[in-house]
mmCIF file of C-alpha atoms in Angstrom:
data_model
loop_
_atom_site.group_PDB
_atom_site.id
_atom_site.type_symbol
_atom_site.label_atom_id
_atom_site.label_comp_id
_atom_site.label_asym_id
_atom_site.label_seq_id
_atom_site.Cartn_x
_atom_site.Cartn_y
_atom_site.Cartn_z
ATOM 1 C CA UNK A 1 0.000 0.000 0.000
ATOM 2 C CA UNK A 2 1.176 3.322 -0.948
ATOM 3 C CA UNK A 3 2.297 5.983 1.530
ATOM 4 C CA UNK A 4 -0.598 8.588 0.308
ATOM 5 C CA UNK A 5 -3.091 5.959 0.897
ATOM 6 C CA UNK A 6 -1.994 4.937 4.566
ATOM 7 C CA UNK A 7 -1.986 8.235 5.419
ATOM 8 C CA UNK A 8 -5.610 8.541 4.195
ATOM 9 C CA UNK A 9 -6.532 5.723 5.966
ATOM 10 C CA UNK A 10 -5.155 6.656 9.427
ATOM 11 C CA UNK A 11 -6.734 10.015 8.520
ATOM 12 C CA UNK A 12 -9.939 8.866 8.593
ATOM 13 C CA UNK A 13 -9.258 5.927 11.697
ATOM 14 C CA UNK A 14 -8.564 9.373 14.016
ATOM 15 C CA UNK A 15 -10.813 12.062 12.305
ATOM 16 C CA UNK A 16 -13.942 9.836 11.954
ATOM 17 C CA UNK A 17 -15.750 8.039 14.874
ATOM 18 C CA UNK A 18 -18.534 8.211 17.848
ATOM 19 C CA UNK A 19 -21.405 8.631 14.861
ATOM 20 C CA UNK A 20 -24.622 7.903 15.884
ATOM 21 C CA UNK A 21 -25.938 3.977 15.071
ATOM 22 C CA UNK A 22 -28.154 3.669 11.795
ATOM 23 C CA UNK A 23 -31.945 3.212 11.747
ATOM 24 C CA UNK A 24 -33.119 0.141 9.006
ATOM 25 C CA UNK A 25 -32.860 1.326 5.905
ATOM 26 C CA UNK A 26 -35.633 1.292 3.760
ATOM 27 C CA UNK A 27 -35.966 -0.221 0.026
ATOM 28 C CA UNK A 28 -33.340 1.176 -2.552
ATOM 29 C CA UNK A 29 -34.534 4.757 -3.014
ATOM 30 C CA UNK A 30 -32.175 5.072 -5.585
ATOM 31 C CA UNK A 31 -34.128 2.933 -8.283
ATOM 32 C CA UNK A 32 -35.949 5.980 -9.348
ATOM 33 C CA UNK A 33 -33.478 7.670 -11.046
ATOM 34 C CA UNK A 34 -31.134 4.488 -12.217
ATOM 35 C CA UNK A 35 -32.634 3.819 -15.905
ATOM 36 C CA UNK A 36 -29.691 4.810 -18.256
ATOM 37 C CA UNK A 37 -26.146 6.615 -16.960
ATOM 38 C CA UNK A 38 -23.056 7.217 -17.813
ATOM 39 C CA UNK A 39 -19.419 7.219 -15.611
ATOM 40 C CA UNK A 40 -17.457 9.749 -14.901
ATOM 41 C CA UNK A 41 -13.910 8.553 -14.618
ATOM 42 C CA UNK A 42 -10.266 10.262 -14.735
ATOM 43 C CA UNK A 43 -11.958 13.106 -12.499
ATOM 44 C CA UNK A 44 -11.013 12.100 -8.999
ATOM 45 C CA UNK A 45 -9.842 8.542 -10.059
ATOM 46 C CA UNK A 46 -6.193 8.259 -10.032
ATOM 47 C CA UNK A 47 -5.362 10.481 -6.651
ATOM 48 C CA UNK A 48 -5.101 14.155 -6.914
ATOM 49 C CA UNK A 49 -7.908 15.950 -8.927
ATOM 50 C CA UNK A 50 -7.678 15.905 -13.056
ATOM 51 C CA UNK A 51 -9.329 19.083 -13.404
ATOM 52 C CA UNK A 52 -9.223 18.299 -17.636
ATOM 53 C CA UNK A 53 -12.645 15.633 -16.513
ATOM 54 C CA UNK A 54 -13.731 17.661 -13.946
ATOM 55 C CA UNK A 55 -17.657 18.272 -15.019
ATOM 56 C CA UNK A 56 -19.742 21.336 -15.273
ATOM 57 C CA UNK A 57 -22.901 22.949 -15.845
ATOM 58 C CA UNK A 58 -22.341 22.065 -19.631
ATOM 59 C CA UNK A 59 -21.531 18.371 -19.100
ATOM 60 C CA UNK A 60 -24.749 17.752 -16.947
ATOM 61 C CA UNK A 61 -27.000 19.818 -19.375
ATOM 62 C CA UNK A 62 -25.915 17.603 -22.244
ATOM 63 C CA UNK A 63 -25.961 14.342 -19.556
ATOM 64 C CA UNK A 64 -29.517 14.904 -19.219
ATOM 65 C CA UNK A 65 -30.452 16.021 -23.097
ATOM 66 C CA UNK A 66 -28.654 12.729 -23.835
ATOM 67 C CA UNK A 67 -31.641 10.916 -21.906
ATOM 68 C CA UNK A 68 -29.140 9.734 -18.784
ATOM 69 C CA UNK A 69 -30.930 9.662 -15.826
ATOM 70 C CA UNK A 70 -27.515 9.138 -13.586
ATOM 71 C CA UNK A 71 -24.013 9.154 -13.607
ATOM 72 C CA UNK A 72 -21.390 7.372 -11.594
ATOM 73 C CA UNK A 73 -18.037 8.638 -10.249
ATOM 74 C CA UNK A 74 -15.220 7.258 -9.327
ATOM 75 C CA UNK A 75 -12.856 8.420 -6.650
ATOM 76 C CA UNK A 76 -10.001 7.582 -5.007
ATOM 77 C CA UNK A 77 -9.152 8.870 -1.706
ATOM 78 C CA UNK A 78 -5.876 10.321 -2.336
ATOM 79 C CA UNK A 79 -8.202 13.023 -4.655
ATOM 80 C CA UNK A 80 -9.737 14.145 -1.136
ATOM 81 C CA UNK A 81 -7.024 13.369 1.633
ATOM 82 C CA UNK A 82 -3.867 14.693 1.315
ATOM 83 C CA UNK A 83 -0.415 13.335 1.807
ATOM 84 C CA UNK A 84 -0.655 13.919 5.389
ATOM 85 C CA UNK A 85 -3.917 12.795 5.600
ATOM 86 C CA UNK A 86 -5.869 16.084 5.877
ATOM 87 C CA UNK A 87 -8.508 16.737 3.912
ATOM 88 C CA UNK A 88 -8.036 18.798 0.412
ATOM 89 C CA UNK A 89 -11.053 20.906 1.104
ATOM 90 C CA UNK A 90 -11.185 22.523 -2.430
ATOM 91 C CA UNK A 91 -11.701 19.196 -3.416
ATOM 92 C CA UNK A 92 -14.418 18.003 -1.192
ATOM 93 C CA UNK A 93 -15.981 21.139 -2.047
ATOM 94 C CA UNK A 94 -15.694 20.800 -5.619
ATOM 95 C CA UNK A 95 -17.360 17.159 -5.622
ATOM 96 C CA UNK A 96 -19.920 18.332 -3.053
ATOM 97 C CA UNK A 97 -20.708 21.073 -5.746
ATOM 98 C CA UNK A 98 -20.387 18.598 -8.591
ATOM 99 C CA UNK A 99 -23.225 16.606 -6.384
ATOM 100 C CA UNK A 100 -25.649 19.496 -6.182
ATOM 101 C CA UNK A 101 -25.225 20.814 -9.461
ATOM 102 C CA UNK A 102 -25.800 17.313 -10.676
ATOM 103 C CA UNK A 103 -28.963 17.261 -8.416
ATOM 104 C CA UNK A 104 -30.318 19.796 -9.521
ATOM 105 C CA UNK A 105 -30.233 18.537 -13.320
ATOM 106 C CA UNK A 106 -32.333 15.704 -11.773
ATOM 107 C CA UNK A 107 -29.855 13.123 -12.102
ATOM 108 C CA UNK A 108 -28.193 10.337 -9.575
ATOM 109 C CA UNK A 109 -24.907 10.589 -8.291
ATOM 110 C CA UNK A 110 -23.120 7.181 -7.744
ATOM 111 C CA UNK A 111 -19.949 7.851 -5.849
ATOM 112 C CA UNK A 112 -17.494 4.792 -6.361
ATOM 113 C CA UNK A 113 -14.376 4.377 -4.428
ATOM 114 C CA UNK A 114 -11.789 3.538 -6.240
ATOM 115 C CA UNK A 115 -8.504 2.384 -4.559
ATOM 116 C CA UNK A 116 -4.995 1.691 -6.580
ATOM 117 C CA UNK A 117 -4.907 -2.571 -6.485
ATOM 118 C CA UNK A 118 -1.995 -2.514 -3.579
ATOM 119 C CA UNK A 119 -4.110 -0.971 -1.391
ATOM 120 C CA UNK A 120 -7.508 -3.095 -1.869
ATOM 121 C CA UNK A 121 -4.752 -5.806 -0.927
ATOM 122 C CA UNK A 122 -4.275 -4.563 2.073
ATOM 123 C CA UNK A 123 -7.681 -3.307 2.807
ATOM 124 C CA UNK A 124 -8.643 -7.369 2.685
ATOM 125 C CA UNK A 125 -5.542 -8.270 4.392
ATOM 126 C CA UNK A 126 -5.500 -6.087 7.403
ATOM 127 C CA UNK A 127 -7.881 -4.901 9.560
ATOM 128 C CA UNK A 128 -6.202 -1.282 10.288
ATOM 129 C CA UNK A 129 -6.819 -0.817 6.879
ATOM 130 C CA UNK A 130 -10.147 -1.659 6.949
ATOM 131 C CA UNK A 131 -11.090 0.101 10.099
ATOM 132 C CA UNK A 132 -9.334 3.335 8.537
ATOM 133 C CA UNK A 133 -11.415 2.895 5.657
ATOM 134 C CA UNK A 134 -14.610 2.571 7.101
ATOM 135 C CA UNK A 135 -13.717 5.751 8.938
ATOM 136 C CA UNK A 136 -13.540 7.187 5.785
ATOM 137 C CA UNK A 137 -16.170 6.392 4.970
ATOM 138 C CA UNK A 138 -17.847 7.601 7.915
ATOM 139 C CA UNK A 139 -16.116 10.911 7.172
ATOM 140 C CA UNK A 140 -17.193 11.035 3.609
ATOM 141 C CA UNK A 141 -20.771 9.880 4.012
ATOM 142 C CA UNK A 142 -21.409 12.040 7.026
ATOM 143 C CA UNK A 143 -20.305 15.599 5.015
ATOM 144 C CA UNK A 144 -22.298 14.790 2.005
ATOM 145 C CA UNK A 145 -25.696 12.714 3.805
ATOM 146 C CA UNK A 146 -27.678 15.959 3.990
ATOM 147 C CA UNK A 147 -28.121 15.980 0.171
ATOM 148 C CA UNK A 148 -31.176 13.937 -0.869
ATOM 149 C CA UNK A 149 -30.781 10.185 -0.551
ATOM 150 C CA UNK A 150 -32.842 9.608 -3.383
ATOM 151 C CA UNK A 151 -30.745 11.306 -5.922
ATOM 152 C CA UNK A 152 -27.089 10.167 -3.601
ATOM 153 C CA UNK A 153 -26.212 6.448 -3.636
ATOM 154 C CA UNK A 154 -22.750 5.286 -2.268
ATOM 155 C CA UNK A 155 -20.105 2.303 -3.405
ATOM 156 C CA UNK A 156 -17.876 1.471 -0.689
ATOM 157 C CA UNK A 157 -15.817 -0.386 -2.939
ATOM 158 C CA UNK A 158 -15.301 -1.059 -7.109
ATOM 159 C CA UNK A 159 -14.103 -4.246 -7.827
ATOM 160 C CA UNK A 160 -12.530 -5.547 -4.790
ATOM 161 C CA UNK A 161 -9.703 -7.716 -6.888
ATOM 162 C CA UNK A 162 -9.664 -10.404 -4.289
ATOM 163 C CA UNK A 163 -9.765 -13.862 -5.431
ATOM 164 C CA UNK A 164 -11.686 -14.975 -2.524
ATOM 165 C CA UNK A 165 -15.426 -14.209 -2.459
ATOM 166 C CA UNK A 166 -16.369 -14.191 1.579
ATOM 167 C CA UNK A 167 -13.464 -12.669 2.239
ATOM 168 C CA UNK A 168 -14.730 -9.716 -0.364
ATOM 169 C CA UNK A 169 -18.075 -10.142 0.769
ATOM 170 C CA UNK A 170 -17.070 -9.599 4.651
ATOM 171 C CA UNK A 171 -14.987 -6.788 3.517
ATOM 172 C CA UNK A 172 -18.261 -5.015 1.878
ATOM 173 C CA UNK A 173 -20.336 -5.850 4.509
ATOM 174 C CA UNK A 174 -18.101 -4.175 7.043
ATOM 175 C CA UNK A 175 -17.804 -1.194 5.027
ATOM 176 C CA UNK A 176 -21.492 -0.622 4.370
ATOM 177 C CA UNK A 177 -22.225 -0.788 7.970
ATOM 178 C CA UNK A 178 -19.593 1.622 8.633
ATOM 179 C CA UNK A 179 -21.367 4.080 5.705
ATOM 180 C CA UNK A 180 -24.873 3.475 7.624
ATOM 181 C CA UNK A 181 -23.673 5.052 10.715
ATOM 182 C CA UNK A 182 -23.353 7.998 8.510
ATOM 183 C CA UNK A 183 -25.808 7.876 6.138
ATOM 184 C CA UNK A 184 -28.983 5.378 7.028
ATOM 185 C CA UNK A 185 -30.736 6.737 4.413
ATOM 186 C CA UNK A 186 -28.690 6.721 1.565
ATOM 187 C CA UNK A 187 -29.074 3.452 -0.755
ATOM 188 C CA UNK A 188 -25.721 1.400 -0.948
ATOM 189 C CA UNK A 189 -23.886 -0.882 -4.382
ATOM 190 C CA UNK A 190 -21.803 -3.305 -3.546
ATOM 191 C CA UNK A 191 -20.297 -5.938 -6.504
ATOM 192 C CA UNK A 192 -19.008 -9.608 -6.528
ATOM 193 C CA UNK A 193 -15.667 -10.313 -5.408
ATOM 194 C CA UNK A 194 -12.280 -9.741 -8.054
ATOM 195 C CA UNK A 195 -13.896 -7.470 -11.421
ATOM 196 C CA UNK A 196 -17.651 -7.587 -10.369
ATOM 197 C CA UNK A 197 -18.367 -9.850 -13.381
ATOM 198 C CA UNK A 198 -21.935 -11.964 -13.854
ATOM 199 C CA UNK A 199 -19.713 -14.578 -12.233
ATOM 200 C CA UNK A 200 -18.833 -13.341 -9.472
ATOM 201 C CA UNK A 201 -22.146 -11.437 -8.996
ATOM 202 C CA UNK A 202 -23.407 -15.359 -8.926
ATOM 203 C CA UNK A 203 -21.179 -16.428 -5.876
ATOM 204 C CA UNK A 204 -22.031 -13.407 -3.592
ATOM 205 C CA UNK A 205 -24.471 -13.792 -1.106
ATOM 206 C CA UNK A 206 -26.664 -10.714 -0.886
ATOM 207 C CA UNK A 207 -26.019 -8.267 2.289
ATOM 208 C CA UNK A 208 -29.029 -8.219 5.257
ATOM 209 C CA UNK A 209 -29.868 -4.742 4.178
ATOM 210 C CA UNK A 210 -32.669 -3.616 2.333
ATOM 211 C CA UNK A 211 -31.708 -0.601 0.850
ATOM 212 C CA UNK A 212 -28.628 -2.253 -1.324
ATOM 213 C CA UNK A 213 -28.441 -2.208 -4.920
ATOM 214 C CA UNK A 214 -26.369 -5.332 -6.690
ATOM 215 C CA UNK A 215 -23.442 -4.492 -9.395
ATOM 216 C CA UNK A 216 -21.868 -5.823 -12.524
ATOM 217 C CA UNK A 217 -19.565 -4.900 -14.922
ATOM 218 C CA UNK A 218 -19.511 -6.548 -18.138
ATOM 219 C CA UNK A 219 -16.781 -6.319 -21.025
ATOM 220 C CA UNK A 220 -17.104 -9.671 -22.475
ATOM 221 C CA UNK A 221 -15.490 -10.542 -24.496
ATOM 222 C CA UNK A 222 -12.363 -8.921 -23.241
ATOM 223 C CA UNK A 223 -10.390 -9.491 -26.468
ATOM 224 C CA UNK A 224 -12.517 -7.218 -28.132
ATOM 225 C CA UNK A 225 -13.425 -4.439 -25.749
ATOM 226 C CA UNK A 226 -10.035 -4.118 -24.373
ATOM 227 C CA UNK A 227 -7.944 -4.325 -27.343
ATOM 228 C CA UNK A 228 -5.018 -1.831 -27.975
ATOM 229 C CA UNK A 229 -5.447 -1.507 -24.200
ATOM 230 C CA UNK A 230 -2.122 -1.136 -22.154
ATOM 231 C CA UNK A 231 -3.175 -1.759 -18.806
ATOM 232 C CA UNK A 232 -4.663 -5.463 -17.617
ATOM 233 C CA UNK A 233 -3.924 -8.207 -19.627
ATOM 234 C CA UNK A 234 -0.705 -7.947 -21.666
ATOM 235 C CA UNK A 235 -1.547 -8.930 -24.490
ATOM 236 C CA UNK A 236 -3.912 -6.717 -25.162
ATOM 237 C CA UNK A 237 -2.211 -3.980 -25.626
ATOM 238 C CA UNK A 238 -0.985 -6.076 -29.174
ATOM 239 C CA UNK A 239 -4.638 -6.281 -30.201
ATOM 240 C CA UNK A 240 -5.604 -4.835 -33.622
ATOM 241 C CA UNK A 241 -9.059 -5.216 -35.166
ATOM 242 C CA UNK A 242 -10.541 -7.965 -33.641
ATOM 243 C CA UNK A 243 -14.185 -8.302 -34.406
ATOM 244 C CA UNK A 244 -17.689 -8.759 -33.311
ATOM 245 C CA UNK A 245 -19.766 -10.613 -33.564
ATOM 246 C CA UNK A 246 -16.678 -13.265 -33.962
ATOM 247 C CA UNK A 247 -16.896 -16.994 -35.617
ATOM 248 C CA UNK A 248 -13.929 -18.773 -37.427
ATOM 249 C CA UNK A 249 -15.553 -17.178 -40.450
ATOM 250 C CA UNK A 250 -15.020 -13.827 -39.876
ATOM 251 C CA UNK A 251 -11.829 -13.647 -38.312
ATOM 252 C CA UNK A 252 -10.421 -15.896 -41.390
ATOM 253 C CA UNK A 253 -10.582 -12.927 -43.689
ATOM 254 C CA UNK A 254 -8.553 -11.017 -40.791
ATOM 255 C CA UNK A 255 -5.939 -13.434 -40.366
ATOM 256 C CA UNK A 256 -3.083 -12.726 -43.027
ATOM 257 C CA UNK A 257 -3.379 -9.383 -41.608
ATOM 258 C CA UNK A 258 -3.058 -9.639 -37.985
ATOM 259 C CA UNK A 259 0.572 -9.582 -36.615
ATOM 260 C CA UNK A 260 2.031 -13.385 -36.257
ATOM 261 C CA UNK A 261 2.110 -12.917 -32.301
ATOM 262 C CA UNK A 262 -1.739 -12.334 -32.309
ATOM 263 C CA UNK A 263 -2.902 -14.781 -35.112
ATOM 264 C CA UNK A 264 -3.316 -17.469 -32.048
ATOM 265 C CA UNK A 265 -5.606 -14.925 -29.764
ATOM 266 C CA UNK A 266 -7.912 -14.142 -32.886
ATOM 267 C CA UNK A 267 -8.292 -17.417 -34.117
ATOM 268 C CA UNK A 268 -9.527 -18.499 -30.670
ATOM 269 C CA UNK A 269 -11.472 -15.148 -30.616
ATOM 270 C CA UNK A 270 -13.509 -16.078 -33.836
ATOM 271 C CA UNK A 271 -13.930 -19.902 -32.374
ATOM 272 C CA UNK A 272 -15.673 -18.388 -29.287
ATOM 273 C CA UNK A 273 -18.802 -17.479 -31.348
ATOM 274 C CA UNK A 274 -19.547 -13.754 -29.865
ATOM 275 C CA UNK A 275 -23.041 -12.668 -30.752
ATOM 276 C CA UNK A 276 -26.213 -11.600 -29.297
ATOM 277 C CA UNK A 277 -27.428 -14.524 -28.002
ATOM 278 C CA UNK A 278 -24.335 -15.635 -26.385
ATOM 279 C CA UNK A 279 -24.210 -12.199 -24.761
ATOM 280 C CA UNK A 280 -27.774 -12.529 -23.665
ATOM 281 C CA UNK A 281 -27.101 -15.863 -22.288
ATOM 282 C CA UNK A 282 -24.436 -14.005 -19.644
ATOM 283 C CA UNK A 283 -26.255 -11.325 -18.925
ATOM 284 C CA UNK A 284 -29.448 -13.451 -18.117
ATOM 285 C CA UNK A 285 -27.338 -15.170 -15.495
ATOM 286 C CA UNK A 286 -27.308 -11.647 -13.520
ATOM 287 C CA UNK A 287 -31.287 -11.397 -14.099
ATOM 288 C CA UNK A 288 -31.764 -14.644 -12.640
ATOM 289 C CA UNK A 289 -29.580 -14.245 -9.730
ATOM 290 C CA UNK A 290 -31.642 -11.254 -8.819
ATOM 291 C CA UNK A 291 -34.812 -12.985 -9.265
ATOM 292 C CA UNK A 292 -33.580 -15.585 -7.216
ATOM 293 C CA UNK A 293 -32.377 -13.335 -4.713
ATOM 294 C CA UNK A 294 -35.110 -10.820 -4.618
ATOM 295 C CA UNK A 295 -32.833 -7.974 -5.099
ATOM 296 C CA UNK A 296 -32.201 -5.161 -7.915
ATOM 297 C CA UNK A 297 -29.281 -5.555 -10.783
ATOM 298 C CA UNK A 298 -27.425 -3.247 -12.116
ATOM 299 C CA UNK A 299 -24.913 -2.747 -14.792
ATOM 300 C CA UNK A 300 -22.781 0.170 -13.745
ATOM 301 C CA UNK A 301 -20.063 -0.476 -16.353
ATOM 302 C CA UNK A 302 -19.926 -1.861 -19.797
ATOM 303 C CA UNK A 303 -17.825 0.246 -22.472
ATOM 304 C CA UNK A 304 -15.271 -0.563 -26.012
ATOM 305 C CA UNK A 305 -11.850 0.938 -26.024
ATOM 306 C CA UNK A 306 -12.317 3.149 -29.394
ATOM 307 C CA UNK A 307 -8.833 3.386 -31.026
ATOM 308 C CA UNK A 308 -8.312 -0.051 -32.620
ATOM 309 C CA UNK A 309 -12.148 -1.680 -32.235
ATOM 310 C CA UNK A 310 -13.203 -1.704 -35.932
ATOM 311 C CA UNK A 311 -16.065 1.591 -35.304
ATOM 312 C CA UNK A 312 -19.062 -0.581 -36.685
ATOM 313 C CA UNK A 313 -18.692 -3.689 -34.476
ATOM 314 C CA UNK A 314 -18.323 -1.171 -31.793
ATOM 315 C CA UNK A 315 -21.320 -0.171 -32.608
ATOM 316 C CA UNK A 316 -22.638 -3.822 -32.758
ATOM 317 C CA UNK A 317 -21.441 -4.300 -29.444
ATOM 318 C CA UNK A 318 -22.601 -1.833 -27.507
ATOM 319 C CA UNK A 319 -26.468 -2.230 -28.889
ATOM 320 C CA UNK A 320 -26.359 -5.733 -28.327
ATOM 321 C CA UNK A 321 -25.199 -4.940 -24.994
ATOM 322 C CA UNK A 322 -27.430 -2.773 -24.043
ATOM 323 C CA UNK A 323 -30.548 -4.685 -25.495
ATOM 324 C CA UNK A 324 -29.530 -7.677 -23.540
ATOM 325 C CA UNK A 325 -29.680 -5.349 -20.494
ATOM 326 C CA UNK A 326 -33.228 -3.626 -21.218
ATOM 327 C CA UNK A 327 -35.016 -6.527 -21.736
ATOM 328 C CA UNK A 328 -34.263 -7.552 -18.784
ATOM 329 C CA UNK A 329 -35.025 -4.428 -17.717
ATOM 330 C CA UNK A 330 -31.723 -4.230 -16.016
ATOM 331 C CA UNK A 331 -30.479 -0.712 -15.840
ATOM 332 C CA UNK A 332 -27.108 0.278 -17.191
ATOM 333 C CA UNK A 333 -24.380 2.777 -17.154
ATOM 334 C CA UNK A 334 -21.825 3.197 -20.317
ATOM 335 C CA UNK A 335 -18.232 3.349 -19.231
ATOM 336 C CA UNK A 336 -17.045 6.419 -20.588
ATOM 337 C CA UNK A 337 -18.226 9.864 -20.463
ATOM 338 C CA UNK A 338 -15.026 11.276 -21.708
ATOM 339 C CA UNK A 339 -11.736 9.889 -23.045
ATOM 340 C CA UNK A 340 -10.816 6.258 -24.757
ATOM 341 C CA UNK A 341 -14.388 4.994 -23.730
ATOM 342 C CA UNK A 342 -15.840 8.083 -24.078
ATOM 343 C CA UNK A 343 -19.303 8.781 -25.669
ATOM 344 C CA UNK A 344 -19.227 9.958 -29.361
ATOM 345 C CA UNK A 345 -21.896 10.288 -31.883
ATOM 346 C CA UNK A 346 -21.744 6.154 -32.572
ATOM 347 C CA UNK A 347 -21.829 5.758 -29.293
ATOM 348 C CA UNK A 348 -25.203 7.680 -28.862
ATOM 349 C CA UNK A 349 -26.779 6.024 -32.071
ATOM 350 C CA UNK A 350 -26.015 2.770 -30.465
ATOM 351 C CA UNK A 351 -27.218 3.338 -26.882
ATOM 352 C CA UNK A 352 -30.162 4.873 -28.421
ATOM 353 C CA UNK A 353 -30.325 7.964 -26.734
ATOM 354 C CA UNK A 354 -30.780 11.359 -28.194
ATOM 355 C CA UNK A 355 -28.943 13.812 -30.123
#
């Protein structure tokens, strides 16, 4: 773990305690206004404030003209709590502003913490770092739990990255009680252990709290969405033109093209059959589990990497996607607003929202 984020956490062990117990929440009051969103990373994501993503009256006007009902933002502590572990207060201010002005354009605000992998290790491994964190929590959720609950939903954690699933599940447990004692109100997302995929959605067991709404992400196949991508998987970031919908057909015309060290990866691509169905096969398997559960679904990410995905089976993609996900009525959020994800004009044709 970093030496920014210990000092966040023993920040918020020392500035945050003594809140008063939560009542029993009541049914997800955030369901209203989670229909169709958008993310809103780079922002506070990667510590310290990118002020290049930082939204404003402009961004929201056009969020909401698009036909978003929501957005989701991802932060990482290090973009509130200084190196010392005191809070930036421009910062705070800046998101609390972002919140309000975001409000008042009658859209959700999902606020996601987002912590560099080394320190979700140690949050799992070590409970100082998960008290600390649950007093940040508690910091967090107590300056910001005046603003409507119904329009203010918080994620303790995105994707965990543990390989075990009760240990990931006891982690989010812990720190949505600790956000209750600050906000009993306010309705909470937690995800399935490692990348919050339909699979590991399947092997979490559902929190005793009513007011919880259930999270996926889903950016199968990974191949595709990801390619060109230099982060994750390394080979990736040698992926060129890989299609969808993919069958031993299609990528056969691609092959002489491809660079020998990737023939392999798209030949296996095109054998795994990508199309509609199969992608409404997966994300059936999240409808069903909250059937069988009794609890709401969500998307909250789902996106293509635009620089080397051929632009119409982008397109493909992301309308398959989401008309796996509305017929299920399962609502969804588009990772990106801005940058390599980001929304363009295909991106709007496909989503079907308006222009």
């Amino acid at each position: 773990m970093g030496r920014s984020h210990i000092a966040v956490l023993l920040f918020a062990l020392l500035a945050c305690s003594g809140l008063a117990a939560a009542a029993e929440a009541p049914r997800p009051v955030a369901l209203a206004h989670l229909t169709r969103g958008v993310n809103l990373s780079n922002w506070l994501q990667h510590g310290p404030a990118q002020e290049a993503f930082a939204p404003d009256a402009a961004d929201w006007k056009r969020i909401r003209a698009l036909g978003l009902d929501h957005v989701r933002i991802p932060f990482d502590p290090a973009a509130l709590v200084d190196e010392r572990g005191l809070p930036r207060v421009p910062a705070l201010a800046a998101l609390r502003g972002a919140i309000i002005e975001a409000q008042r354009a009658d859209l959700l605000v999902v606020l996601a913490l987002q912590l560099p992998p080394e320190a979700k290790a140690g949050v799992v491994e070590r409970k100082a770092h998960r008290v600390a964190l649950g007093g940040l929590w508690r910091w967090l959720a107590g300056a910001l739990r005046d603003l409507p609950a119904r329009k203010l939903a918080f994620e303790p954690l995105n994707e965990p990255e543990t390989p075990d699933a009760r240990a990931s599940r006891a982690l989010l447990a812990y720190l949505a009680a600790e956000v209750r004692k600050a906000a009993p109100k306010h309705t909470l997302v937690v995800s399935g252990h490692r990348y919050a995929s339909v699979a590991e959605l399947e092997a979490l067991k559902p929190l005793p709290d009513a007011n919880v709404i259930y999270s996926f992400h889903f950016y199968e196949p990974h191949n595709f969405t990801h390619q060109g991508a230099d982060w994750g998987d390394p080979a990736w970031k040698a992926l060129r033109n890989f299609p969808y919908p993919s069958s031993p057909e299609i990528v056969a015309g691609r092959m002489d093209a491809a660079p020998a060290a990737t023939r392999d990866l798209l030949r296996w691509h095109g054998g795994e059959r990508w199309n509609s169905a199969r992608i409404g096969a997966l994300v059936e398997r999240a409808a069903k589990w909250g059937r069988q559960h009794k609890v709401p679904v969500w998307c909250s990410e789902f996106g293509v990497l635009k620089e080397y995905a051929p632009a119409a089976d982008r397109a493909a993609w992301l309308g398959d996607v989401r008309a796996a996900l509305e017929q299920r009525h399962i609502p969804w959020t588009h990772w990106d607003y801005k940058g390599p994800f980001g929304i363009d004009e295909q991106a709007v044709e496909a989503l079907g929202l308006k222009r």
